mmCIF file of C-alpha atoms in Angstrom:
data_model
loop_
_atom_site.group_PDB
_atom_site.id
_atom_site.type_symbol
_atom_site.label_atom_id
_atom_site.label_comp_id
_atom_site.label_asym_id
_atom_site.label_seq_id
_atom_site.Cartn_x
_atom_site.Cartn_y
_atom_site.Cartn_z
ATOM 1 C CA MET A 1 28.694 -19.450 4.536
ATOM 2 C CA GLY A 2 30.679 -22.495 4.657
ATOM 3 C CA LYS A 3 33.207 -23.862 2.607
ATOM 4 C CA ASP A 4 30.799 -26.003 0.635
ATOM 5 C CA ASP A 5 29.045 -22.954 -0.712
ATOM 6 C CA VAL A 6 32.205 -21.748 -2.879
ATOM 7 C CA VAL A 7 32.757 -23.398 -6.071
ATOM 8 C CA GLN A 8 36.267 -22.877 -7.937
ATOM 9 C CA SER A 9 35.843 -21.351 -11.298
ATOM 10 C CA GLY A 10 38.491 -20.406 -13.905
ATOM 11 C CA ALA A 11 41.772 -19.024 -12.451
ATOM 12 C CA GLY A 12 41.355 -19.936 -8.846
ATOM 13 C CA GLY A 13 38.865 -17.494 -8.083
ATOM 14 C CA GLY A 14 35.729 -18.370 -6.063
ATOM 15 C CA GLU A 15 32.060 -17.981 -6.870
ATOM 16 C CA PHE A 16 29.252 -18.505 -4.561
ATOM 17 C CA ALA A 17 27.063 -21.531 -6.067
ATOM 18 C CA ALA A 18 24.114 -20.989 -3.200
ATOM 19 C CA LYS A 19 21.693 -18.166 -2.354
ATOM 20 C CA ASP A 20 21.769 -17.009 1.542
ATOM 21 C CA TYR A 21 17.691 -17.076 0.976
ATOM 22 C CA THR A 22 15.173 -19.210 -0.233
ATOM 23 C CA ASP A 23 12.392 -18.348 -2.021
ATOM 24 C CA PRO A 24 8.826 -19.297 -0.589
ATOM 25 C CA PRO A 25 6.957 -21.664 -2.759
ATOM 26 C CA PRO A 26 4.571 -20.237 -5.367
ATOM 27 C CA ALA A 27 0.857 -19.749 -3.859
ATOM 28 C CA PRO A 28 -1.725 -22.078 -5.299
ATOM 29 C CA LEU A 29 -3.899 -20.603 -7.830
ATOM 30 C CA VAL A 30 -7.222 -21.179 -6.157
ATOM 31 C CA ASP A 31 -7.171 -21.967 -2.455
ATOM 32 C CA ALA A 32 -10.665 -22.525 -1.447
ATOM 33 C CA ALA A 33 -9.562 -23.474 2.251
ATOM 34 C CA GLU A 34 -8.350 -19.913 2.677
ATOM 35 C CA LEU A 35 -12.116 -18.916 3.063
ATOM 36 C CA GLY A 36 -12.327 -20.760 6.449
ATOM 37 C CA SER A 37 -9.438 -18.936 8.034
ATOM 38 C CA TRP A 38 -9.913 -15.918 10.289
ATOM 39 C CA SER A 39 -6.485 -14.630 9.185
ATOM 40 C CA LEU A 40 -7.964 -13.969 5.468
ATOM 41 C CA TYR A 41 -10.842 -11.884 6.816
ATOM 42 C CA ARG A 42 -8.566 -9.905 9.303
ATOM 43 C CA ALA A 43 -6.201 -9.189 6.122
ATOM 44 C CA VAL A 44 -9.173 -8.095 4.242
ATOM 45 C CA ILE A 45 -10.224 -5.701 6.905
ATOM 46 C CA ALA A 46 -6.946 -4.290 7.209
ATOM 47 C CA GLU A 47 -6.461 -3.605 3.368
ATOM 48 C CA PHE A 48 -10.093 -2.030 3.392
ATOM 49 C CA ILE A 49 -9.105 0.524 6.680
ATOM 50 C CA ALA A 50 -5.834 1.026 5.205
ATOM 51 C CA THR A 51 -6.956 2.167 1.671
ATOM 52 C CA LEU A 52 -9.785 4.337 3.246
ATOM 53 C CA LEU A 53 -7.397 6.141 5.626
ATOM 54 C CA PHE A 54 -4.826 6.745 2.973
ATOM 55 C CA LEU A 55 -7.316 8.294 0.352
ATOM 56 C CA TYR A 56 -9.189 10.090 3.114
ATOM 57 C CA VAL A 57 -6.068 11.831 4.581
ATOM 58 C CA THR A 58 -4.460 12.592 1.230
ATOM 59 C CA VAL A 59 -7.550 13.858 -0.596
ATOM 60 C CA ALA A 60 -8.272 15.920 2.601
ATOM 61 C CA THR A 61 -4.731 17.455 2.357
ATOM 62 C CA VAL A 62 -5.258 18.384 -1.533
ATOM 63 C CA ILE A 63 -8.765 19.771 -1.095
ATOM 64 C CA GLY A 64 -7.496 21.845 2.112
ATOM 65 C CA TYR A 65 -4.585 23.038 0.082
ATOM 66 C CA LYS A 66 -6.928 24.113 -2.770
ATOM 67 C CA HIS A 67 -9.217 26.133 -0.292
ATOM 68 C CA GLN A 68 -6.252 27.874 0.886
ATOM 69 C CA THR A 69 -5.095 28.951 -2.493
ATOM 70 C CA ASP A 70 -8.525 29.830 -3.458
ATOM 71 C CA ALA A 71 -9.090 32.184 -0.477
ATOM 72 C CA SER A 72 -5.497 33.749 -0.959
ATOM 73 C CA ALA A 73 -6.372 34.191 -4.878
ATOM 74 C CA SER A 74 -9.777 35.943 -4.142
ATOM 75 C CA GLY A 75 -8.066 38.444 -1.927
ATOM 76 C CA ALA A 76 -9.923 37.400 1.358
ATOM 77 C CA GLY A 77 -7.158 39.007 3.382
ATOM 78 C CA ALA A 78 -4.120 37.880 5.251
ATOM 79 C CA ASP A 79 -6.016 35.747 7.581
ATOM 80 C CA ALA A 80 -7.442 33.502 4.692
ATOM 81 C CA ALA A 81 -4.159 32.729 3.309
ATOM 82 C CA CYS A 82 -1.912 31.258 6.313
ATOM 83 C CA GLY A 83 0.497 29.814 4.132
ATOM 84 C CA GLY A 84 -0.712 26.159 4.128
ATOM 85 C CA VAL A 85 0.872 23.041 3.364
ATOM 86 C CA GLY A 86 1.996 23.585 -0.019
ATOM 87 C CA VAL A 87 2.868 21.322 -2.727
ATOM 88 C CA LEU A 88 5.716 20.000 -0.658
ATOM 89 C CA GLY A 89 3.200 19.202 2.446
ATOM 90 C CA ILE A 90 0.925 17.373 -0.315
ATOM 91 C CA ALA A 91 4.056 14.942 -1.237
ATOM 92 C CA TRP A 92 4.899 14.419 2.628
ATOM 93 C CA ALA A 93 0.994 13.665 3.334
ATOM 94 C CA PHE A 94 1.147 11.052 0.653
ATOM 95 C CA GLY A 95 4.422 9.586 1.430
ATOM 96 C CA GLY A 96 3.802 9.804 5.142
ATOM 97 C CA MET A 97 0.470 7.788 4.838
ATOM 98 C CA ILE A 98 1.867 4.998 2.700
ATOM 99 C CA PHE A 99 4.814 4.633 5.174
ATOM 100 C CA VAL A 100 2.762 4.331 8.283
ATOM 101 C CA LEU A 101 0.020 2.159 6.574
ATOM 102 C CA VAL A 102 2.083 -0.252 5.161
ATOM 103 C CA TYR A 103 4.249 -0.686 8.380
ATOM 104 C CA CYS A 104 1.042 -1.048 10.287
ATOM 105 C CA THR A 105 -0.403 -3.663 7.943
ATOM 106 C CA ALA A 106 2.619 -5.307 6.601
ATOM 107 C CA GLY A 107 2.412 -8.134 9.232
ATOM 108 C CA ILE A 108 -1.264 -8.622 8.855
ATOM 109 C CA SER A 109 -1.820 -8.570 5.040
ATOM 110 C CA GLY A 110 1.245 -7.549 3.440
ATOM 111 C CA GLY A 111 0.664 -3.907 3.204
ATOM 112 C CA HIS A 112 -0.668 -3.818 -0.423
ATOM 113 C CA ILE A 113 -3.092 -0.990 -0.181
ATOM 114 C CA ASN A 114 -3.259 -0.528 -3.682
ATOM 115 C CA PRO A 115 -5.256 -3.062 -6.209
ATOM 116 C CA ALA A 116 -2.414 -2.681 -8.928
ATOM 117 C CA VAL A 117 0.225 -4.132 -6.325
ATOM 118 C CA THR A 118 -2.196 -6.893 -5.330
ATOM 119 C CA PHE A 119 -2.657 -7.739 -9.131
ATOM 120 C CA GLY A 120 1.190 -7.881 -9.598
ATOM 121 C CA LEU A 121 1.433 -10.086 -6.697
ATOM 122 C CA PHE A 122 -0.990 -12.315 -7.987
ATOM 123 C CA LEU A 123 0.579 -12.519 -11.366
ATOM 124 C CA ALA A 124 3.925 -13.507 -9.471
ATOM 125 C CA ARG A 125 2.077 -16.118 -7.566
ATOM 126 C CA LYS A 126 2.731 -14.612 -4.284
ATOM 127 C CA VAL A 127 -1.046 -14.489 -3.176
ATOM 128 C CA SER A 128 -3.608 -16.752 -4.451
ATOM 129 C CA LEU A 129 -6.484 -15.889 -6.566
ATOM 130 C CA VAL A 130 -9.366 -15.958 -3.616
ATOM 131 C CA ARG A 131 -7.006 -13.572 -1.558
ATOM 132 C CA ALA A 132 -6.326 -11.320 -4.518
ATOM 133 C CA LEU A 133 -9.957 -10.907 -5.519
ATOM 134 C CA LEU A 134 -11.000 -10.424 -1.783
ATOM 135 C CA TYR A 135 -8.127 -7.816 -1.458
ATOM 136 C CA MET A 136 -8.861 -5.835 -4.291
ATOM 137 C CA VAL A 137 -12.607 -5.599 -3.458
ATOM 138 C CA ALA A 138 -11.776 -4.458 -0.096
ATOM 139 C CA GLN A 139 -9.257 -1.768 -1.524
ATOM 140 C CA CYS A 140 -11.767 -0.587 -3.918
ATOM 141 C CA LEU A 141 -14.555 -0.531 -1.519
ATOM 142 C CA GLY A 142 -12.232 1.278 0.944
ATOM 143 C CA ALA A 143 -11.701 3.912 -1.717
ATOM 144 C CA ILE A 144 -15.017 4.403 -2.617
ATOM 145 C CA LYS A 145 -16.034 4.726 0.966
ATOM 146 C CA ALA A 146 -13.335 7.539 1.794
ATOM 147 C CA LEU A 147 -14.255 9.482 -1.343
ATOM 148 C CA GLY A 148 -17.971 8.983 -0.635
ATOM 149 C CA SER A 149 -17.277 10.535 2.787
ATOM 150 C CA PHE A 150 -16.126 13.777 1.167
ATOM 151 C CA ARG A 151 -19.256 13.943 -1.542
ATOM 152 C CA SER A 152 -21.538 13.640 1.669
ATOM 153 C CA ASN A 153 -19.737 16.486 3.362
ATOM 154 C CA ALA A 154 -19.998 18.920 0.203
#
């Protein structure tokens, strides 16, 4: 910060006039040129896979916990109830998966993993309409695929 950034105000006190960062310009509402770039499709695939993995692992943790508690409640013996992950383990599964997946996809797609996050960033004009729609479709399809895999195993 240089001398030019300080503005004198009031009783000799200094006040910063400039931010030390700049906001990026708002994304265009409709950017049809994005449809021709490979980076958009790579980001859409990353969102699909991240949402699929997030729901698959977390729902598997919840189902496993439910099976363990059902086995211990039915009195199937000491072998059936091994303690399991518990409620804290479920919370760690959710938090850990979000941490890992956002870290892995932040450089590719921004690490949204949730249609509500994507919609909020669209409203804030951080992503274009084309990108937001493709992200939300990919996220919903990833969720359907992850939960459909449990349905096919049942």
